[in-house]
Amino acid sequence: MQSNGGFFDTGERYGSHIKTAMGMGWGETETMISKMLKDAFITDDALRPVVATKFTPSPWRTTAKSVVEACEASRERLGVDSIDLYQIHMPDIVKPLRFLGKDETYDEQYWEGLAECYHRGLVKNVGVSIYGPTLVTKCHDALAKRGVPLASNQIAYSLIGRHNGAQQTVDRCNELGVKVLAYYPFAMGLLTGKYSSLSPEMATEDVVTSLSSSRRSKLELKDLQRYANGDGKEIQAGGISPLLRAMEAIASARGKTVAQVALNYIICKGALPIAGSRTADQVTDNLGALGWRLSEDEVTLLEHTADGLGINFDGAGFKKTSEKFVGYGMERWTLN
């Protein structure tokens, strides 16, 4: 938090892994962040960390008022007068009674709620998550009519996660002046070399980690190993090794790490990577992605190499970029 790079992205529905999966634990991480920021020592010359949270579309939330009420509750748990960035967690896709023909969506009501929160001063900025080009355009235009700028759209985006509408979404957001916040910028660690035989000097100490010491679930590790090494079927033998070698060559020439190259690529495409960190070393390494830019030739080389793999990273285990477990089953969506 002393690095002027503090950004905390949470949501009202986040609790522990088990509670979140069960639809419980709402507000726990917001309360934890509030306590952490109160206990932290931040000098006067350091920028205050930015805190973002999210409203969760649910079957019982069908009005703009539901957004305002949820925002008020999040604001209270975070202990702030005004939330830095308030986002809609995802399109309104949770429809447990769809099989009965009850699948009306309330996205427009949610946008109205965001506008109300903005005009009341409950939030400084508003954003959305997992919106494709069409929906983000509709939201941008609807908010503009209320005099509210759409600040951001959070989607999964990385060198090996540019397909299924992701790149088109980034391009459209850049045209609209909406900043893309890219989650999974490392493709869950794959683009740091964590699951491959990356040269140690190209990674931070924390990145050189064996699969056996990972905190990932067994199902996640199985999927990540398949991407990293290939399975000879859907993913060619060697997995993402050719891309990591290209990234390593660029990192070596620039005196950077592979992780910094992965983050800088996203910055070069006009997006802001959300790079999670567990240690101070990882924070320092992430900040090393700032203050420089890959050349156009380097960007082209990375994209050409990534496309040659024939891989579209869509998450691992139950953490997918285009589907979510919502209690009664899986709901799927596309960025279109």
mmCIF file of C-alpha atoms in Angstrom:
data_model
loop_
_atom_site.group_PDB
_atom_site.id
_atom_site.type_symbol
_atom_site.label_atom_id
_atom_site.label_comp_id
_atom_site.label_asym_id
_atom_site.label_seq_id
_atom_site.Cartn_x
_atom_site.Cartn_y
_atom_site.Cartn_z
ATOM 1 C CA MET A 1 0.000 0.000 0.000
ATOM 2 C CA GLN A 2 3.074 2.230 0.255
ATOM 3 C CA SER A 3 3.838 1.584 -3.433
ATOM 4 C CA ASN A 4 1.049 3.778 -4.844
ATOM 5 C CA GLY A 5 -0.186 0.663 -6.627
ATOM 6 C CA GLY A 6 -2.866 -0.502 -4.220
ATOM 7 C CA PHE A 7 -6.045 -1.798 -5.890
ATOM 8 C CA PHE A 8 -8.429 -4.079 -4.038
ATOM 9 C CA ASP A 9 -11.141 -5.703 -6.118
ATOM 10 C CA THR A 10 -13.811 -7.593 -4.205
ATOM 11 C CA GLY A 11 -17.551 -8.197 -4.280
ATOM 12 C CA GLU A 12 -20.453 -8.441 -1.882
ATOM 13 C CA ARG A 13 -20.855 -12.183 -2.449
ATOM 14 C CA TYR A 14 -17.236 -13.041 -1.620
ATOM 15 C CA GLY A 15 -16.478 -14.951 1.569
ATOM 16 C CA SER A 16 -14.294 -17.993 2.106
ATOM 17 C CA HIS A 17 -13.995 -20.397 -0.842
ATOM 18 C CA ILE A 18 -16.491 -22.841 0.654
ATOM 19 C CA LYS A 19 -18.998 -20.190 1.715
ATOM 20 C CA THR A 20 -18.818 -18.434 -1.647
ATOM 21 C CA ALA A 21 -19.394 -21.708 -3.486
ATOM 22 C CA MET A 22 -22.436 -22.337 -1.280
ATOM 23 C CA GLY A 23 -23.817 -18.832 -1.836
ATOM 24 C CA MET A 24 -22.985 -17.806 1.723
ATOM 25 C CA GLY A 25 -20.483 -15.462 3.351
ATOM 26 C CA TRP A 26 -21.804 -12.302 1.693
ATOM 27 C CA GLY A 27 -19.844 -9.215 2.703
ATOM 28 C CA GLU A 28 -17.014 -11.028 4.500
ATOM 29 C CA THR A 29 -14.194 -9.810 2.275
ATOM 30 C CA GLU A 30 -15.558 -6.253 2.252
ATOM 31 C CA THR A 31 -15.406 -6.257 6.054
ATOM 32 C CA MET A 32 -11.897 -7.753 5.991
ATOM 33 C CA ILE A 33 -10.635 -5.099 3.566
ATOM 34 C CA SER A 34 -12.122 -2.343 5.709
ATOM 35 C CA LYS A 35 -10.311 -3.647 8.786
ATOM 36 C CA MET A 36 -7.053 -4.119 6.902
ATOM 37 C CA LEU A 37 -7.074 -0.566 5.560
ATOM 38 C CA LYS A 38 -7.865 0.845 9.001
ATOM 39 C CA ASP A 39 -5.005 -1.118 10.563
ATOM 40 C CA ALA A 40 -2.520 -0.326 7.792
ATOM 41 C CA PHE A 41 0.041 2.451 8.193
ATOM 42 C CA ILE A 42 -0.122 4.643 5.097
ATOM 43 C CA THR A 43 2.190 7.659 4.950
ATOM 44 C CA ASP A 44 0.945 11.049 3.857
ATOM 45 C CA ASP A 45 2.957 10.916 0.614
ATOM 46 C CA ALA A 46 1.403 7.614 -0.504
ATOM 47 C CA LEU A 47 -1.725 7.429 -2.631
ATOM 48 C CA ARG A 48 -4.741 5.945 -0.914
ATOM 49 C CA PRO A 49 -5.498 2.421 -2.233
ATOM 50 C CA VAL A 50 -8.439 2.134 -4.615
ATOM 51 C CA VAL A 51 -11.218 -0.195 -3.463
ATOM 52 C CA ALA A 52 -13.702 -1.714 -5.904
ATOM 53 C CA THR A 53 -16.633 -3.968 -5.117
ATOM 54 C CA LYS A 54 -19.541 -5.507 -6.988
ATOM 55 C CA PHE A 55 -23.315 -5.853 -6.987
ATOM 56 C CA THR A 56 -24.480 -9.420 -7.612
ATOM 57 C CA PRO A 57 -27.481 -9.894 -9.928
ATOM 58 C CA SER A 58 -29.895 -12.346 -8.289
ATOM 59 C CA PRO A 59 -33.412 -13.588 -9.067
ATOM 60 C CA TRP A 60 -34.887 -11.560 -6.198
ATOM 61 C CA ARG A 61 -33.215 -8.344 -7.314
ATOM 62 C CA THR A 62 -35.334 -6.828 -10.058
ATOM 63 C CA THR A 63 -35.239 -3.062 -9.454
ATOM 64 C CA ALA A 64 -32.895 -0.095 -9.428
ATOM 65 C CA LYS A 65 -33.652 0.212 -5.725
ATOM 66 C CA SER A 66 -32.073 -3.196 -5.100
ATOM 67 C CA VAL A 67 -28.780 -1.873 -6.506
ATOM 68 C CA VAL A 68 -28.900 1.230 -4.309
ATOM 69 C CA GLU A 69 -29.669 -0.829 -1.195
ATOM 70 C CA ALA A 70 -26.840 -3.251 -1.940
ATOM 71 C CA CYS A 71 -24.478 -0.343 -2.544
ATOM 72 C CA GLU A 72 -25.417 1.207 0.798
ATOM 73 C CA ALA A 73 -24.684 -2.098 2.541
ATOM 74 C CA SER A 74 -21.317 -2.483 0.791
ATOM 75 C CA ARG A 75 -20.410 1.104 1.616
ATOM 76 C CA GLU A 76 -21.143 0.469 5.283
ATOM 77 C CA ARG A 77 -19.111 -2.744 5.381
ATOM 78 C CA LEU A 78 -16.184 -1.046 3.624
ATOM 79 C CA GLY A 79 -16.400 1.873 6.033
ATOM 80 C CA VAL A 80 -16.267 4.563 3.330
ATOM 81 C CA ASP A 81 -18.413 7.566 2.444
ATOM 82 C CA SER A 82 -18.145 6.798 -1.262
ATOM 83 C CA ILE A 83 -17.008 3.588 -3.007
ATOM 84 C CA ASP A 84 -14.185 4.159 -5.497
ATOM 85 C CA LEU A 85 -15.580 1.779 -8.117
ATOM 86 C CA TYR A 86 -18.952 0.003 -7.940
ATOM 87 C CA GLN A 87 -19.480 -2.718 -10.536
ATOM 88 C CA ILE A 88 -22.190 -5.092 -11.686
ATOM 89 C CA HIS A 89 -20.722 -8.538 -11.133
ATOM 90 C CA MET A 90 -22.033 -10.120 -14.337
ATOM 91 C CA PRO A 91 -24.922 -9.940 -16.791
ATOM 92 C CA ASP A 92 -28.302 -10.989 -15.384
ATOM 93 C CA ILE A 93 -27.970 -14.685 -16.246
ATOM 94 C CA VAL A 94 -29.007 -16.409 -13.003
ATOM 95 C CA LYS A 95 -32.446 -17.765 -13.926
ATOM 96 C CA PRO A 96 -33.395 -20.832 -11.860
ATOM 97 C CA LEU A 97 -36.897 -20.864 -13.371
ATOM 98 C CA ARG A 98 -35.777 -20.606 -16.980
ATOM 99 C CA PHE A 99 -37.152 -24.092 -17.603
ATOM 100 C CA LEU A 100 -40.591 -22.640 -16.870
ATOM 101 C CA GLY A 101 -40.069 -19.838 -19.373
ATOM 102 C CA LYS A 102 -39.281 -17.243 -16.685
ATOM 103 C CA ASP A 103 -36.078 -15.692 -17.938
ATOM 104 C CA GLU A 104 -36.736 -11.941 -18.055
ATOM 105 C CA THR A 105 -33.527 -9.973 -17.546
ATOM 106 C CA TYR A 106 -33.131 -6.833 -15.454
ATOM 107 C CA ASP A 107 -29.842 -5.441 -16.751
ATOM 108 C CA GLU A 108 -31.422 -2.092 -17.618
ATOM 109 C CA GLN A 109 -32.851 -1.750 -14.109
ATOM 110 C CA TYR A 110 -29.388 -2.433 -12.718
ATOM 111 C CA TRP A 111 -27.900 0.281 -14.931
ATOM 112 C CA GLU A 112 -30.526 2.670 -13.604
ATOM 113 C CA GLY A 113 -29.451 1.681 -10.103
ATOM 114 C CA LEU A 114 -25.804 2.409 -10.910
ATOM 115 C CA ALA A 115 -26.787 5.864 -12.160
ATOM 116 C CA GLU A 116 -28.733 6.512 -8.976
ATOM 117 C CA CYS A 117 -25.781 5.476 -6.825
ATOM 118 C CA TYR A 118 -23.506 7.783 -8.820
ATOM 119 C CA HIS A 119 -25.812 10.800 -8.562
ATOM 120 C CA ARG A 120 -26.328 10.260 -4.833
ATOM 121 C CA GLY A 121 -22.575 10.302 -4.306
ATOM 122 C CA LEU A 122 -22.506 6.749 -2.973
ATOM 123 C CA VAL A 123 -19.875 5.862 -5.562
ATOM 124 C CA LYS A 124 -17.156 7.727 -7.433
ATOM 125 C CA ASN A 125 -17.170 5.493 -10.513
ATOM 126 C CA VAL A 126 -19.353 2.733 -11.936
ATOM 127 C CA GLY A 127 -18.430 -0.322 -13.957
ATOM 128 C CA VAL A 128 -19.571 -3.714 -15.179
ATOM 129 C CA SER A 129 -18.088 -7.187 -15.488
ATOM 130 C CA ILE A 130 -18.133 -9.868 -18.181
ATOM 131 C CA TYR A 131 -19.961 -7.643 -20.678
ATOM 132 C CA GLY A 132 -19.295 -8.306 -24.369
ATOM 133 C CA PRO A 133 -19.212 -5.605 -27.083
ATOM 134 C CA THR A 134 -22.998 -5.486 -27.552
ATOM 135 C CA LEU A 135 -24.004 -5.315 -23.894
ATOM 136 C CA VAL A 136 -21.240 -2.914 -22.894
ATOM 137 C CA THR A 137 -22.327 -0.558 -25.685
ATOM 138 C CA LYS A 138 -25.957 -0.663 -24.523
ATOM 139 C CA CYS A 139 -24.895 -0.009 -20.935
ATOM 140 C CA HIS A 140 -22.557 2.822 -21.946
ATOM 141 C CA ASP A 141 -25.321 4.524 -23.925
ATOM 142 C CA ALA A 142 -27.957 4.044 -21.221
ATOM 143 C CA LEU A 143 -25.706 5.546 -18.547
ATOM 144 C CA ALA A 144 -24.686 8.405 -20.838
ATOM 145 C CA LYS A 145 -28.340 9.445 -21.075
ATOM 146 C CA ARG A 146 -28.260 9.852 -17.283
ATOM 147 C CA GLY A 147 -24.998 11.797 -17.438
ATOM 148 C CA VAL A 148 -22.994 8.943 -15.949
ATOM 149 C CA PRO A 149 -19.702 7.743 -17.475
ATOM 150 C CA LEU A 150 -19.109 3.996 -17.614
ATOM 151 C CA ALA A 151 -15.620 3.672 -16.172
ATOM 152 C CA SER A 152 -14.765 0.005 -16.586
ATOM 153 C CA ASN A 153 -15.588 -3.479 -17.792
ATOM 154 C CA GLN A 154 -13.885 -6.407 -16.087
ATOM 155 C CA ILE A 155 -13.218 -9.483 -18.235
ATOM 156 C CA ALA A 156 -10.753 -12.350 -18.418
ATOM 157 C CA TYR A 157 -7.937 -11.334 -20.772
ATOM 158 C CA SER A 158 -4.397 -12.528 -21.358
ATOM 159 C CA LEU A 159 -2.032 -13.482 -24.161
ATOM 160 C CA ILE A 160 -3.688 -16.900 -24.377
ATOM 161 C CA GLY A 161 -7.159 -15.641 -23.483
ATOM 162 C CA ARG A 162 -7.976 -13.269 -26.352
ATOM 163 C CA HIS A 163 -10.579 -15.349 -28.148
ATOM 164 C CA ASN A 164 -14.312 -15.983 -27.655
ATOM 165 C CA GLY A 165 -14.986 -12.274 -27.891
ATOM 166 C CA ALA A 166 -12.357 -11.044 -25.432
ATOM 167 C CA GLN A 167 -10.265 -9.093 -27.953
ATOM 168 C CA GLN A 168 -13.367 -7.686 -29.628
ATOM 169 C CA THR A 169 -14.556 -6.538 -26.203
ATOM 170 C CA VAL A 170 -11.241 -4.808 -25.475
ATOM 171 C CA ASP A 171 -11.351 -3.094 -28.860
ATOM 172 C CA ARG A 172 -14.923 -1.886 -28.370
ATOM 173 C CA CYS A 173 -14.217 -0.651 -24.860
ATOM 174 C CA ASN A 174 -11.206 1.294 -26.125
ATOM 175 C CA GLU A 175 -13.473 2.942 -28.707
ATOM 176 C CA LEU A 176 -16.016 3.861 -26.015
ATOM 177 C CA GLY A 177 -13.451 5.117 -23.527
ATOM 178 C CA VAL A 178 -14.299 2.313 -21.110
ATOM 179 C CA LYS A 179 -11.243 0.853 -19.375
ATOM 180 C CA VAL A 180 -10.994 -2.923 -19.436
ATOM 181 C CA LEU A 181 -9.887 -4.439 -16.134
ATOM 182 C CA ALA A 182 -8.262 -7.741 -17.081
ATOM 183 C CA TYR A 183 -8.527 -10.574 -14.601
ATOM 184 C CA TYR A 184 -6.486 -13.761 -15.059
ATOM 185 C CA PRO A 185 -3.729 -11.697 -16.764
ATOM 186 C CA PHE A 186 -1.271 -14.520 -16.016
ATOM 187 C CA ALA A 187 -3.801 -17.185 -17.094
ATOM 188 C CA MET A 188 -3.872 -18.455 -13.501
ATOM 189 C CA GLY A 189 -0.055 -18.574 -13.315
ATOM 190 C CA LEU A 190 0.656 -20.203 -16.673
ATOM 191 C CA LEU A 191 2.209 -17.042 -18.116
ATOM 192 C CA THR A 192 4.621 -16.645 -15.211
ATOM 193 C CA GLY A 193 6.217 -20.013 -15.940
ATOM 194 C CA LYS A 194 4.924 -21.316 -12.614
ATOM 195 C CA TYR A 195 3.803 -24.588 -14.159
ATOM 196 C CA SER A 196 6.669 -24.921 -16.635
ATOM 197 C CA SER A 197 10.444 -25.258 -16.633
ATOM 198 C CA LEU A 198 11.124 -21.532 -16.765
ATOM 199 C CA SER A 199 14.658 -20.260 -16.126
ATOM 200 C CA PRO A 200 14.815 -19.092 -12.484
ATOM 201 C CA GLU A 201 16.441 -15.777 -13.374
ATOM 202 C CA MET A 202 13.385 -14.871 -15.441
ATOM 203 C CA ALA A 203 11.004 -15.196 -12.473
ATOM 204 C CA THR A 204 10.648 -13.928 -8.919
ATOM 205 C CA GLU A 205 11.413 -16.336 -6.097
ATOM 206 C CA ASP A 206 7.698 -16.815 -5.475
ATOM 207 C CA VAL A 207 7.002 -17.765 -9.083
ATOM 208 C CA VAL A 208 9.487 -20.652 -9.143
ATOM 209 C CA THR A 209 7.037 -22.997 -7.459
ATOM 210 C CA SER A 210 6.410 -26.697 -7.944
ATOM 211 C CA LEU A 211 2.973 -28.072 -8.624
ATOM 212 C CA SER A 212 3.083 -29.961 -5.337
ATOM 213 C CA SER A 213 3.312 -26.731 -3.340
ATOM 214 C CA SER A 214 0.509 -24.951 -5.185
ATOM 215 C CA ARG A 215 -2.692 -23.936 -3.419
ATOM 216 C CA ARG A 216 -4.748 -24.890 -6.455
ATOM 217 C CA SER A 217 -7.281 -27.692 -6.279
ATOM 218 C CA LYS A 218 -6.382 -31.021 -7.864
ATOM 219 C CA LEU A 219 -8.855 -30.384 -10.685
ATOM 220 C CA GLU A 220 -7.354 -26.936 -11.353
ATOM 221 C CA LEU A 221 -3.825 -28.343 -11.322
ATOM 222 C CA LYS A 222 -4.808 -31.049 -13.785
ATOM 223 C CA ASP A 223 -6.168 -28.467 -16.228
ATOM 224 C CA LEU A 224 -3.188 -26.155 -15.764
ATOM 225 C CA GLN A 225 -0.733 -28.992 -16.344
ATOM 226 C CA ARG A 226 -2.587 -29.809 -19.556
ATOM 227 C CA TYR A 227 -2.140 -26.228 -20.788
ATOM 228 C CA ALA A 228 1.468 -26.082 -19.633
ATOM 229 C CA ASN A 229 2.670 -29.374 -21.077
ATOM 230 C CA GLY A 230 0.029 -30.342 -23.629
ATOM 231 C CA ASP A 231 -2.027 -33.506 -23.806
ATOM 232 C CA GLY A 232 -1.322 -34.514 -27.394
ATOM 233 C CA LYS A 233 -5.026 -34.165 -28.195
ATOM 234 C CA GLU A 234 -6.687 -30.778 -27.787
ATOM 235 C CA ILE A 235 -3.386 -29.143 -26.825
ATOM 236 C CA GLN A 236 -0.218 -29.968 -28.726
ATOM 237 C CA ALA A 237 2.727 -31.585 -26.963
ATOM 238 C CA GLY A 238 4.802 -28.980 -25.200
ATOM 239 C CA GLY A 239 1.766 -26.876 -24.363
ATOM 240 C CA ILE A 240 2.564 -23.191 -24.015
ATOM 241 C CA SER A 241 6.349 -23.712 -23.978
ATOM 242 C CA PRO A 242 6.903 -21.941 -27.335
ATOM 243 C CA LEU A 243 5.154 -18.833 -26.005
ATOM 244 C CA LEU A 244 7.080 -18.901 -22.737
ATOM 245 C CA ARG A 245 10.352 -19.128 -24.684
ATOM 246 C CA ALA A 246 9.367 -16.060 -26.721
ATOM 247 C CA MET A 247 8.413 -14.189 -23.557
ATOM 248 C CA GLU A 248 11.640 -15.257 -21.881
ATOM 249 C CA ALA A 249 13.716 -13.933 -24.780
ATOM 250 C CA ILE A 250 12.003 -10.540 -24.569
ATOM 251 C CA ALA A 251 12.318 -10.487 -20.786
ATOM 252 C CA SER A 252 16.015 -11.294 -20.966
ATOM 253 C CA ALA A 253 16.705 -8.582 -23.539
ATOM 254 C CA ARG A 254 14.848 -5.984 -21.468
ATOM 255 C CA GLY A 255 16.027 -7.028 -18.018
ATOM 256 C CA LYS A 256 12.473 -7.923 -17.003
ATOM 257 C CA THR A 257 10.681 -11.031 -15.786
ATOM 258 C CA VAL A 258 8.275 -13.121 -17.834
ATOM 259 C CA ALA A 259 5.437 -12.060 -15.524
ATOM 260 C CA GLN A 260 6.238 -8.403 -16.245
ATOM 261 C CA VAL A 261 6.115 -9.093 -19.983
ATOM 262 C CA ALA A 262 2.683 -10.737 -19.562
ATOM 263 C CA LEU A 263 1.341 -7.690 -17.717
ATOM 264 C CA ASN A 264 2.933 -5.156 -20.041
ATOM 265 C CA TYR A 265 1.347 -6.841 -23.040
ATOM 266 C CA ILE A 266 -2.100 -6.192 -21.531
ATOM 267 C CA ILE A 267 -1.192 -2.571 -20.835
ATOM 268 C CA CYS A 268 -0.063 -2.177 -24.443
ATOM 269 C CA LYS A 269 -3.528 -3.329 -25.571
ATOM 270 C CA GLY A 270 -5.161 -0.521 -23.596
ATOM 271 C CA ALA A 271 -6.331 -2.594 -20.630
ATOM 272 C CA LEU A 272 -5.380 -2.625 -16.953
ATOM 273 C CA PRO A 273 -4.322 -6.003 -15.573
ATOM 274 C CA ILE A 274 -5.603 -7.101 -12.172
ATOM 275 C CA ALA A 275 -2.518 -8.917 -10.957
ATOM 276 C CA GLY A 276 -3.116 -10.690 -7.686
ATOM 277 C CA SER A 277 -0.264 -10.844 -5.179
ATOM 278 C CA ARG A 278 0.312 -12.919 -2.067
ATOM 279 C CA THR A 279 3.743 -11.581 -1.125
ATOM 280 C CA ALA A 280 5.704 -8.323 -1.126
ATOM 281 C CA ASP A 281 8.050 -9.775 -3.769
ATOM 282 C CA GLN A 282 5.116 -10.380 -6.090
ATOM 283 C CA VAL A 283 3.855 -6.821 -5.595
ATOM 284 C CA THR A 284 7.309 -5.474 -6.435
ATOM 285 C CA ASP A 285 7.553 -7.686 -9.496
ATOM 286 C CA ASN A 286 4.105 -6.627 -10.730
ATOM 287 C CA LEU A 287 5.021 -2.963 -10.389
ATOM 288 C CA GLY A 288 8.001 -3.654 -12.633
ATOM 289 C CA ALA A 289 5.540 -3.928 -15.527
ATOM 290 C CA LEU A 290 5.007 -0.158 -15.353
ATOM 291 C CA GLY A 291 7.025 2.641 -16.926
ATOM 292 C CA TRP A 292 7.915 0.948 -20.205
ATOM 293 C CA ARG A 293 6.208 -0.554 -23.249
ATOM 294 C CA LEU A 294 6.738 -3.519 -25.506
ATOM 295 C CA SER A 295 7.474 -2.529 -29.098
ATOM 296 C CA GLU A 296 4.924 -3.177 -31.840
ATOM 297 C CA ASP A 297 7.179 -5.910 -33.206
ATOM 298 C CA GLU A 298 7.345 -7.595 -29.798
ATOM 299 C CA VAL A 299 3.546 -7.454 -29.415
ATOM 300 C CA THR A 300 3.132 -8.932 -32.890
ATOM 301 C CA LEU A 301 5.628 -11.708 -32.136
ATOM 302 C CA LEU A 302 3.870 -12.629 -28.893
ATOM 303 C CA GLU A 303 0.437 -12.696 -30.526
ATOM 304 C CA HIS A 304 1.671 -14.721 -33.508
ATOM 305 C CA THR A 305 3.317 -17.249 -31.181
ATOM 306 C CA ALA A 306 0.264 -17.443 -28.923
ATOM 307 C CA ASP A 307 -2.092 -17.928 -31.876
ATOM 308 C CA GLY A 308 0.137 -20.694 -33.213
ATOM 309 C CA LEU A 309 -0.515 -22.741 -30.082
ATOM 310 C CA GLY A 310 -4.175 -23.169 -30.963
ATOM 311 C CA ILE A 311 -5.034 -22.593 -27.302
ATOM 312 C CA ASN A 312 -7.860 -20.535 -25.872
ATOM 313 C CA PHE A 313 -7.452 -20.371 -22.114
ATOM 314 C CA ASP A 314 -10.859 -20.519 -20.441
ATOM 315 C CA GLY A 315 -9.868 -21.100 -16.836
ATOM 316 C CA ALA A 316 -9.201 -24.259 -14.854
ATOM 317 C CA GLY A 317 -11.243 -26.552 -12.652
ATOM 318 C CA PHE A 318 -14.485 -24.855 -11.682
ATOM 319 C CA LYS A 319 -12.968 -21.397 -12.204
ATOM 320 C CA LYS A 320 -14.028 -20.847 -15.794
ATOM 321 C CA THR A 321 -14.112 -17.613 -17.767
ATOM 322 C CA SER A 322 -17.404 -18.347 -19.518
ATOM 323 C CA GLU A 323 -19.435 -20.264 -16.965
ATOM 324 C CA LYS A 324 -20.257 -20.085 -13.289
ATOM 325 C CA PHE A 325 -21.733 -22.450 -10.715
ATOM 326 C CA VAL A 326 -24.793 -20.673 -9.331
ATOM 327 C CA GLY A 327 -26.268 -23.160 -6.856
ATOM 328 C CA TYR A 328 -28.777 -24.931 -9.074
ATOM 329 C CA GLY A 329 -26.229 -25.696 -11.800
ATOM 330 C CA MET A 330 -23.897 -24.043 -14.287
ATOM 331 C CA GLU A 331 -24.796 -20.887 -16.170
ATOM 332 C CA ARG A 332 -22.836 -20.096 -19.325
ATOM 333 C CA TRP A 333 -22.368 -16.935 -21.367
ATOM 334 C CA THR A 334 -20.385 -15.531 -24.261
ATOM 335 C CA LEU A 335 -18.833 -12.149 -24.875
ATOM 336 C CA ASN A 336 -20.883 -10.994 -27.836
#
